[in-house]
Amino acid sequence: MSHMSAQKKILVTGGAGFIGSHVVRLFVQKYPAYHIYNLDKLTYAGNLENLKDVESASNYTFLKGDITDHGYIDGIFKAHGFDAVIHLAAESHVDRSIENPMEFVTTNVLGTAVLLNAVREHWKGQTEGKLFYHVSTDEVYGSLSDDGFFTETTPYDPRSPYSASKASSDHLVRAYNHTFHIPALVSNCSNNYGSHQFPEKLIPLMINNIVHNKPLPIYGKGENVRDWLWVNDHARAIDVIFHKGKSGDTYNIGGFNEWKNIDIVTLLCKVMDQKLGRPEGTSAELVTFVKDRAGHDFRYAIDANKLKTELGWEPSITFEKGLEATVDWYLSNQEWVASITSGAYQQYYQQQYEGR
Ligand code: NAD
Ligand code: DAU
């Protein structure tokens, strides 16, 4: 099935966040015939600065709103008649889900249900060319030991409030596809890194702490493994799946790129010593092992071969190159970092790391 048409009105949710802003930028710039509506509540994680370069494009509109507000969602569907939804809005940080699970249930589960009900209502009997694209995570599959990979048929086994809320939302999307014949698909992606990521997540947090000579808090022994993908490559994958994916299908997206946390932080220290003109080994002295995350999943690794063989996507850049580009972006955008690490971030940081 092709979802391509000359003109489309696409609702992107969570477009002011990390991955969403890369998706919005790609679609606004690559598809002038599409109109991109970016719906975002602008939580602590959403920032319109992320989209400065596209905000005045004629095929872009920002809508400030909450996906859990069904009256508001109904109103924007009535007003704009969207042809497709790319749903990224979510609470996304595992540590915050351990502190405050209910916010994750509300936004990720209820919010997704509200959007699904809106498309059910507004696309009734007219689903030709329509698509609900749900952006999800590999964490729904649980945790791996030293070997094996998550495939599209790996049974769900979420183990944190965050991943359980994402798993619930995935199930709802598939249930609406099956029961109400809403054209829908899900992609499950591994850890992203790149520009504009909020510095609560491992890589930007470490970059920021290295810049400021602050301790580098490594959970447990630092032996947990993640599969890292450059955010621009995730956005490219979403583009390919949006246009060529099959309704009802699932696509795993990954970097073919596994790293232990301690090895990433060691590499970052080395790269940043060079960039900051510090003697080699200086930043590595900041490494501090702290109390482990509760229920910390040991290893995630995605088998992304379906996406590669069926739709021809693969990562465009090596991790070393992507990481260097990311460090360069953070070093030349210290104002962006300073503006979001003031105020509420300080409070979060103290709560999360002090006395750990
Ligand atoms: P993020 O936290 O950077 O951004 C989330 C965005 O959603 C923010 O702009 C926020 O303001 C918005 N939002 C939150 N609650 C909202 C609400 N109730 N209504 C409207 N907008 C709301 O997240 P991210 O890292 O960019 O992740 C985006 C999506 O991709 C999420 O669904 C996440 O589960 C998924 N994902 C993330 C990763 C990753 O490594 N970051 C990997 C795989 C999948
Ligand atoms: O796998 C995809 C998921 O990746 C996404 O669905 C989530 O939205 C995203 O946040 C991410 O989850 P992780 O928990 O893997 O990412 P985080 O950056 O929080 O942590 C990466 C690893 O680093 C993890 O093993 C915990 C560890 N860590 C993290 C922080 C913030 C530390 O050792 N110290 C830290 O301070």
Short mmCIF file of C-alpha atoms and ligand atoms in Angstrom, two decimals:
data_model
loop_
_atom_site.label_atom_id
_atom_site.label_comp_id
_atom_site.label_asym_id
_atom_site.label_seq_id
_atom_site.Cartn_x
_atom_site.Cartn_y
_atom_site.Cartn_z
CA MET A 1 0.00 0.00 0.00
CA SER A 2 1.30 3.44 -0.82
CA HIS A 3 0.57 6.27 1.56
CA MET A 4 2.09 8.82 -0.81
CA SER A 5 -0.10 11.50 -2.33
CA ALA A 6 0.62 14.90 -3.76
CA GLN A 7 -0.85 16.75 -0.80
CA LYS A 8 -1.27 15.63 2.76
CA LYS A 9 -2.07 17.18 6.09
CA ILE A 10 0.05 15.42 8.69
CA LEU A 11 -0.35 15.77 12.43
CA VAL A 12 2.98 15.16 14.19
CA THR A 13 2.60 14.89 17.98
CA GLY A 14 5.55 15.73 20.22
CA GLY A 15 7.27 17.62 17.41
CA ALA A 16 9.00 20.04 19.79
CA GLY A 17 10.88 17.21 21.52
CA PHE A 18 14.14 15.54 20.59
CA ILE A 19 13.15 13.02 17.89
CA GLY A 20 9.96 14.85 16.93
CA SER A 21 11.86 18.01 15.99
CA HIS A 22 14.09 16.02 13.63
CA VAL A 23 11.02 14.38 12.06
CA VAL A 24 9.24 17.73 11.63
CA ARG A 25 12.33 19.34 10.08
CA LEU A 26 12.83 16.44 7.63
CA PHE A 27 9.19 16.38 6.51
CA VAL A 28 8.77 20.19 6.25
CA GLN A 29 11.94 20.52 4.16
CA LYS A 30 11.64 17.37 2.05
CA TYR A 31 7.89 17.49 1.25
CA PRO A 32 6.74 21.01 0.34
CA ALA A 33 3.36 19.59 -0.75
CA TYR A 34 2.65 18.28 2.74
CA HIS A 35 1.42 20.51 5.52
CA ILE A 36 2.96 19.55 8.86
CA TYR A 37 0.97 20.38 12.02
CA ASN A 38 3.15 20.02 15.10
CA LEU A 39 1.05 19.40 18.20
CA ASP A 40 2.99 19.71 21.44
CA LYS A 41 2.16 20.50 25.05
CA LEU A 42 5.65 21.97 25.57
CA THR A 43 6.44 20.03 28.73
CA TYR A 44 9.93 20.38 30.20
CA ALA A 45 11.09 18.24 27.24
CA GLY A 46 9.50 20.30 24.48
CA ASN A 47 11.25 23.36 23.16
CA LEU A 48 10.31 25.48 20.14
CA GLU A 49 13.94 26.61 19.87
CA ASN A 50 14.49 23.13 18.38
CA LEU A 51 12.53 24.22 15.30
CA LYS A 52 13.75 27.81 14.78
CA ASP A 53 14.92 26.97 11.26
CA VAL A 54 11.49 25.78 10.02
CA GLU A 55 9.04 27.85 12.08
CA SER A 56 8.34 30.32 9.28
CA ALA A 57 7.96 27.71 6.53
CA SER A 58 4.59 28.05 4.75
CA ASN A 59 3.86 24.31 5.13
CA TYR A 60 4.34 24.29 8.92
CA THR A 61 1.93 25.11 11.77
CA PHE A 62 2.49 24.79 15.50
CA LEU A 63 -0.46 23.80 17.72
CA LYS A 64 0.00 24.01 21.47
CA GLY A 65 -2.12 21.35 23.14
CA ASP A 66 -2.34 18.20 25.17
CA ILE A 67 -2.95 14.77 23.62
CA THR A 68 -4.96 13.72 26.68
CA ASP A 69 -7.49 16.55 26.13
CA HIS A 70 -10.13 14.89 23.94
CA GLY A 71 -12.14 18.09 23.39
CA TYR A 72 -9.06 19.86 22.05
CA ILE A 73 -8.01 16.90 19.90
CA ASP A 74 -11.50 16.58 18.45
CA GLY A 75 -11.44 20.31 17.65
CA ILE A 76 -8.17 20.20 15.71
CA PHE A 77 -9.30 17.15 13.74
CA LYS A 78 -12.49 19.05 12.81
CA ALA A 79 -10.56 22.19 11.92
CA HIS A 80 -7.76 20.64 9.87
CA GLY A 81 -8.94 17.22 8.61
CA PHE A 82 -5.62 15.43 9.01
CA ASP A 83 -4.77 12.63 6.56
CA ALA A 84 -2.14 11.07 8.78
CA VAL A 85 -0.76 11.11 12.30
CA ILE A 86 2.85 10.50 13.29
CA HIS A 87 2.59 10.03 17.04
CA LEU A 88 5.71 10.77 19.09
CA ALA A 89 4.35 12.73 22.08
CA ALA A 90 5.19 10.86 25.27
CA GLU A 91 6.91 11.01 28.59
CA SER A 92 10.20 9.42 27.58
CA HIS A 93 12.67 9.20 30.47
CA VAL A 94 12.90 5.88 32.37
CA ASP A 95 14.25 7.46 35.60
CA ARG A 96 11.32 9.90 35.73
CA SER A 97 8.91 6.97 35.26
CA ILE A 98 10.38 5.38 38.37
CA GLU A 99 9.74 8.62 40.31
CA ASN A 100 6.31 9.37 38.88
CA PRO A 101 4.66 6.45 37.03
CA MET A 102 1.19 8.00 36.83
CA GLU A 103 2.29 10.78 34.51
CA PHE A 104 3.52 8.09 32.11
CA VAL A 105 0.23 6.19 32.24
CA THR A 106 -1.72 9.38 31.61
CA THR A 107 0.32 10.74 28.71
CA ASN A 108 1.47 7.55 27.04
CA VAL A 109 -1.58 5.31 27.47
CA LEU A 110 -4.52 7.69 27.78
CA GLY A 111 -3.03 10.20 25.31
CA THR A 112 -2.61 7.50 22.66
CA ALA A 113 -6.17 6.27 23.24
CA VAL A 114 -7.52 9.80 22.81
CA LEU A 115 -5.73 10.15 19.46
CA LEU A 116 -6.94 6.73 18.30
CA ASN A 117 -10.52 7.63 19.20
CA ALA A 118 -10.18 10.86 17.23
CA VAL A 119 -9.01 9.06 14.08
CA ARG A 120 -11.71 6.42 14.56
CA GLU A 121 -14.33 9.14 14.67
CA HIS A 122 -12.95 11.41 11.95
CA TRP A 123 -11.77 8.80 9.43
CA LYS A 124 -14.97 6.76 9.67
CA GLY A 125 -15.56 4.98 6.36
CA GLN A 126 -12.85 7.03 4.65
CA THR A 127 -9.57 5.35 5.43
CA GLU A 128 -8.08 5.33 1.90
CA GLY A 129 -4.67 7.04 2.04
CA LYS A 130 -4.90 7.51 5.80
CA LEU A 131 -2.29 6.31 8.32
CA PHE A 132 -1.75 6.37 12.09
CA TYR A 133 2.00 5.89 12.62
CA HIS A 134 2.94 5.09 16.21
CA VAL A 135 6.56 5.70 17.23
CA SER A 136 7.61 3.27 19.94
CA THR A 137 10.62 1.79 21.66
CA ASP A 138 12.61 -1.44 21.82
CA GLU A 139 12.17 -1.41 25.63
CA VAL A 140 8.75 -3.07 25.22
CA TYR A 141 10.59 -6.34 24.47
CA GLY A 142 12.24 -6.44 27.91
CA SER A 143 15.90 -7.15 28.57
CA LEU A 144 18.43 -9.43 26.85
CA SER A 145 21.38 -11.28 28.35
CA ASP A 146 24.71 -11.38 26.52
CA ASP A 147 23.35 -12.77 23.25
CA GLY A 148 20.27 -12.65 21.03
CA PHE A 149 18.36 -9.80 19.43
CA PHE A 150 14.87 -8.31 19.56
CA THR A 151 12.91 -9.06 16.37
CA GLU A 152 9.41 -7.95 15.38
CA THR A 153 8.02 -11.21 16.83
CA THR A 154 9.79 -11.10 20.22
CA PRO A 155 7.07 -11.33 22.92
CA TYR A 156 6.45 -8.16 24.91
CA ASP A 157 8.01 -8.09 28.40
CA PRO A 158 8.17 -4.45 29.57
CA ARG A 159 9.85 -4.00 32.94
CA SER A 160 9.75 -0.26 33.79
CA PRO A 161 6.69 2.00 34.15
CA TYR A 162 7.92 3.81 31.01
CA SER A 163 8.21 0.67 28.89
CA ALA A 164 4.96 -0.74 30.27
CA SER A 165 3.15 2.46 29.28
CA LYS A 166 4.69 2.33 25.78
CA ALA A 167 3.76 -1.37 25.47
CA SER A 168 0.16 -0.52 26.42
CA SER A 169 0.03 2.17 23.78
CA ASP A 170 1.42 -0.24 21.14
CA HIS A 171 -1.28 -2.76 22.04
CA LEU A 172 -3.98 -0.11 21.72
CA VAL A 173 -2.73 0.90 18.25
CA ARG A 174 -2.78 -2.72 17.06
CA ALA A 175 -6.21 -3.29 18.65
CA TYR A 176 -7.70 -0.26 16.83
CA ASN A 177 -6.10 -1.44 13.58
CA HIS A 178 -7.57 -4.93 14.01
CA THR A 179 -10.98 -4.04 15.41
CA PHE A 180 -11.81 -0.78 13.64
CA HIS A 181 -9.69 -1.23 10.49
CA ILE A 182 -7.79 1.97 11.13
CA PRO A 183 -4.70 1.98 8.90
CA ALA A 184 -1.91 1.93 11.46
CA LEU A 185 1.60 0.70 12.02
CA VAL A 186 4.19 0.69 14.80
CA SER A 187 7.95 1.06 14.75
CA ASN A 188 10.13 0.12 17.74
CA CYS A 189 13.48 1.86 17.85
CA SER A 190 16.64 1.52 19.94
CA ASN A 191 18.42 4.34 21.84
CA ASN A 192 18.77 7.58 19.88
CA TYR A 193 21.48 10.18 20.22
CA GLY A 194 22.21 13.46 18.42
CA SER A 195 21.53 17.17 18.57
CA HIS A 196 18.67 18.66 20.65
CA GLN A 197 18.42 15.75 23.13
CA PHE A 198 17.43 16.82 26.63
CA PRO A 199 20.45 16.46 28.96
CA GLU A 200 18.70 14.03 31.29
CA LYS A 201 19.62 11.19 28.87
CA LEU A 202 23.01 9.47 29.05
CA ILE A 203 24.97 11.06 26.19
CA PRO A 204 23.97 14.74 26.53
CA LEU A 205 24.11 14.47 30.34
CA MET A 206 27.70 13.22 30.15
CA ILE A 207 28.68 15.86 27.56
CA ASN A 208 27.24 18.61 29.75
CA ASN A 209 28.92 17.30 32.90
CA ILE A 210 32.29 16.97 31.15
CA VAL A 211 32.03 20.59 29.97
CA HIS A 212 31.34 21.72 33.55
CA ASN A 213 33.82 19.34 35.24
CA LYS A 214 31.04 17.63 37.16
CA PRO A 215 31.06 13.94 38.22
CA LEU A 216 29.96 11.49 35.50
CA PRO A 217 27.36 9.29 37.26
CA ILE A 218 27.49 5.73 35.90
CA TYR A 219 24.71 3.46 37.16
CA GLY A 220 25.92 0.16 38.67
CA LYS A 221 29.08 -1.13 37.00
CA GLY A 222 28.44 0.54 33.65
CA GLU A 223 28.17 -2.84 31.94
CA ASN A 224 24.61 -2.41 30.66
CA VAL A 225 24.44 -2.42 26.88
CA ARG A 226 22.41 -0.20 24.56
CA ASP A 227 22.15 -0.14 20.75
CA TRP A 228 22.68 3.46 19.62
CA LEU A 229 21.23 5.12 16.54
CA TRP A 230 21.82 8.65 15.25
CA VAL A 231 18.53 10.55 15.57
CA ASN A 232 18.67 11.74 11.94
CA ASP A 233 18.75 8.08 10.88
CA HIS A 234 15.66 7.39 13.02
CA ALA A 235 13.90 10.28 11.26
CA ARG A 236 14.96 8.83 7.87
CA ALA A 237 13.58 5.43 8.92
CA ILE A 238 10.26 7.04 9.93
CA ASP A 239 10.11 8.71 6.50
CA VAL A 240 10.68 5.38 4.71
CA ILE A 241 8.20 3.46 6.88
CA PHE A 242 5.58 6.22 6.64
CA HIS A 243 5.69 6.02 2.84
CA LYS A 244 6.40 2.35 2.21
CA GLY A 245 5.37 0.48 5.36
CA LYS A 246 2.44 -1.93 5.39
CA SER A 247 -0.57 -1.12 7.57
CA GLY A 248 -0.83 -3.59 10.44
CA ASP A 249 2.92 -4.25 10.38
CA THR A 250 5.69 -3.62 12.90
CA TYR A 251 9.18 -2.43 12.01
CA ASN A 252 12.18 -2.61 14.31
CA ILE A 253 14.72 0.20 13.89
CA GLY A 254 18.24 -0.09 15.31
CA GLY A 255 21.79 1.01 14.82
CA PHE A 256 23.56 -2.39 14.54
CA ASN A 257 25.70 -0.65 17.15
CA GLU A 258 25.95 -2.02 20.70
CA TRP A 259 27.94 -0.29 23.43
CA LYS A 260 28.46 -0.78 27.15
CA ASN A 261 27.69 2.46 29.01
CA ILE A 262 31.19 2.68 30.47
CA ASP A 263 32.77 2.35 27.00
CA ILE A 264 30.61 5.18 25.62
CA VAL A 265 31.51 7.46 28.50
CA THR A 266 35.21 6.60 28.10
CA LEU A 267 35.04 7.41 24.38
CA LEU A 268 33.20 10.68 25.09
CA CYS A 269 35.89 11.67 27.61
CA LYS A 270 38.59 11.04 25.01
CA VAL A 271 36.81 12.97 22.25
CA MET A 272 36.06 15.86 24.60
CA ASP A 273 39.58 16.09 26.01
CA GLN A 274 40.69 16.70 22.42
CA LYS A 275 37.92 19.19 21.63
CA LEU A 276 38.41 21.12 24.87
CA GLY A 277 42.20 21.06 24.67
CA ARG A 278 42.54 19.13 27.94
CA PRO A 279 45.41 16.68 28.52
CA GLU A 280 44.32 13.11 27.63
CA GLY A 281 42.75 11.37 30.65
CA THR A 282 41.51 14.55 32.35
CA SER A 283 37.77 14.04 31.81
CA ALA A 284 37.90 10.29 32.59
CA GLU A 285 38.84 11.22 36.16
CA LEU A 286 35.28 12.52 36.57
CA VAL A 287 33.79 9.00 36.16
CA THR A 288 31.83 8.06 39.31
CA PHE A 289 29.98 4.78 39.84
CA VAL A 290 26.64 5.40 41.56
CA LYS A 291 23.69 3.37 42.82
CA ASP A 292 22.08 1.38 40.03
CA ARG A 293 18.73 2.30 38.43
CA ALA A 294 15.87 0.26 39.97
CA GLY A 295 15.00 -2.65 37.67
CA HIS A 296 17.78 -1.62 35.25
CA ASP A 297 17.41 -3.58 31.97
CA PHE A 298 20.74 -5.22 31.14
CA ARG A 299 20.88 -5.21 27.36
CA TYR A 300 18.87 -4.00 24.36
CA ALA A 301 19.83 -5.02 20.82
CA ILE A 302 17.63 -4.68 17.76
CA ASP A 303 17.60 -6.91 14.70
CA ALA A 304 16.70 -4.30 12.06
CA ASN A 305 17.02 -6.65 9.10
CA LYS A 306 13.34 -6.53 8.15
CA LEU A 307 13.58 -2.77 7.62
CA LYS A 308 16.84 -3.20 5.71
CA THR A 309 15.70 -5.99 3.37
CA GLU A 310 12.03 -4.98 2.87
CA LEU A 311 12.32 -1.20 2.74
CA GLY A 312 16.00 -0.64 1.98
CA TRP A 313 16.86 1.50 5.04
CA GLU A 314 20.16 1.38 6.90
CA PRO A 315 22.06 3.77 9.17
CA SER A 316 23.94 6.44 7.20
CA ILE A 317 26.78 7.20 9.59
CA THR A 318 29.19 5.40 11.96
CA PHE A 319 28.81 5.89 15.71
CA GLU A 320 32.21 7.56 16.00
CA LYS A 321 31.25 10.17 13.35
CA GLY A 322 27.76 10.68 14.79
CA LEU A 323 29.10 11.07 18.29
CA GLU A 324 31.69 13.62 17.21
CA ALA A 325 29.02 15.61 15.34
CA THR A 326 26.86 15.46 18.47
CA VAL A 327 29.67 16.71 20.72
CA ASP A 328 30.35 19.54 18.23
CA TRP A 329 26.65 20.50 18.25
CA TYR A 330 26.51 20.66 22.06
CA LEU A 331 29.75 22.64 22.27
CA SER A 332 28.51 25.21 19.79
CA ASN A 333 25.02 25.40 21.31
CA GLN A 334 25.87 26.04 24.95
CA GLU A 335 23.11 28.68 25.14
CA TRP A 336 20.49 26.05 24.23
CA VAL A 337 21.88 23.79 26.95
CA ALA A 338 22.08 26.63 29.48
CA SER A 339 18.48 27.69 28.86
CA ILE A 340 17.07 24.21 29.52
CA THR A 341 19.38 23.25 32.35
CA SER A 342 18.37 26.23 34.44
CA GLY A 343 15.45 26.16 36.88
CA ALA A 344 13.48 22.91 36.93
CA TYR A 345 16.39 20.86 35.59
CA GLN A 346 18.51 21.76 38.63
CA GLN A 347 15.77 20.50 40.90
CA TYR A 348 15.45 17.26 38.93
CA TYR A 349 19.22 16.78 38.95
CA GLN A 350 19.50 17.17 42.70
CA GLN A 351 16.63 14.79 43.35
CA GLN A 352 17.99 12.20 40.92
CA TYR A 353 21.70 12.26 41.72
CA GLU A 354 22.38 13.80 45.10
CA GLY A 355 23.41 11.20 47.67
CA ARG A 356 23.18 8.44 45.06
P1 NAD B 1 11.16 13.85 24.34
O1 NAD B 1 10.87 13.64 25.78
O2 NAD B 1 12.38 14.56 23.92
O3 NAD B 1 9.93 14.63 23.66
C1 NAD B 1 8.59 14.35 23.95
C2 NAD B 1 7.74 15.50 23.41
O4 NAD B 1 6.36 15.19 23.68
C3 NAD B 1 8.03 16.84 24.07
O5 NAD B 1 8.13 17.85 23.09
C4 NAD B 1 6.83 17.08 24.98
O6 NAD B 1 6.53 18.45 25.18
C5 NAD B 1 5.73 16.36 24.21
N1 NAD B 1 4.62 15.94 25.09
C6 NAD B 1 4.73 15.27 26.28
N2 NAD B 1 3.50 15.08 26.79
C7 NAD B 1 2.61 15.63 25.91
C8 NAD B 1 1.20 15.74 25.89
N3 NAD B 1 0.44 15.27 26.89
N4 NAD B 1 0.61 16.32 24.82
C9 NAD B 1 1.37 16.83 23.81
N5 NAD B 1 2.71 16.76 23.80
C10 NAD B 1 3.33 16.17 24.83
O7 NAD B 1 11.06 12.40 23.70
P2 NAD B 1 11.93 11.73 22.53
O8 NAD B 1 13.14 11.14 23.11
O9 NAD B 1 12.02 12.67 21.39
O10 NAD B 1 10.96 10.52 22.14
C11 NAD B 1 9.89 10.72 21.22
C12 NAD B 1 9.13 9.42 21.03
O11 NAD B 1 10.02 8.41 20.57
C13 NAD B 1 8.54 8.88 22.34
O12 NAD B 1 7.27 8.32 22.03
C14 NAD B 1 9.51 7.81 22.79
O13 NAD B 1 8.85 6.80 23.52
C15 NAD B 1 10.00 7.28 21.44
N6 NAD B 1 11.37 6.71 21.43
C16 NAD B 1 12.42 7.42 21.96
C17 NAD B 1 13.72 6.88 21.88
C18 NAD B 1 14.92 7.63 22.41
O14 NAD B 1 16.01 7.07 22.43
N7 NAD B 1 14.80 8.87 22.84
C19 NAD B 1 13.91 5.64 21.27
C20 NAD B 1 12.81 4.94 20.77
C21 NAD B 1 11.54 5.50 20.83
O1 DAU B 2 15.87 1.98 23.99
C1 DAU B 2 15.12 3.10 23.66
C2 DAU B 2 14.95 4.00 24.86
O2 DAU B 2 16.21 4.59 25.11
C3 DAU B 2 13.87 5.06 24.69
O3 DAU B 2 12.62 4.44 24.54
C4 DAU B 2 13.84 6.02 25.87
O4 DAU B 2 12.92 7.06 25.64
C5 DAU B 2 15.23 6.59 26.06
O5 DAU B 2 15.25 7.42 27.20
C6 DAU B 2 16.27 5.48 26.20
O6 DAU B 2 16.14 4.76 27.45
P1 DAU B 2 17.43 4.35 28.33
O7 DAU B 2 17.00 4.14 29.72
O8 DAU B 2 18.20 3.26 27.64
O9 DAU B 2 18.27 5.72 28.14
P2 DAU B 2 19.12 6.63 29.17
O10 DAU B 2 19.84 7.64 28.34
O11 DAU B 2 18.30 7.07 30.31
O12 DAU B 2 20.21 5.59 29.74
C7 DAU B 2 21.08 4.88 28.87
C8 DAU B 2 21.90 3.94 29.73
O13 DAU B 2 22.78 4.71 30.54
C9 DAU B 2 21.09 3.09 30.70
O14 DAU B 2 21.68 1.81 30.82
C10 DAU B 2 21.19 3.84 32.03
C11 DAU B 2 22.57 4.48 31.94
N1 DAU B 2 22.71 5.78 32.64
C12 DAU B 2 21.82 6.78 32.36
C13 DAU B 2 21.92 8.01 32.99
C14 DAU B 2 20.93 9.10 32.69
C15 DAU B 2 23.76 6.00 33.52
O15 DAU B 2 24.61 5.09 33.76
N2 DAU B 2 23.87 7.22 34.15
C16 DAU B 2 22.98 8.23 33.93
O16 DAU B 2 23.13 9.31 34.56
#
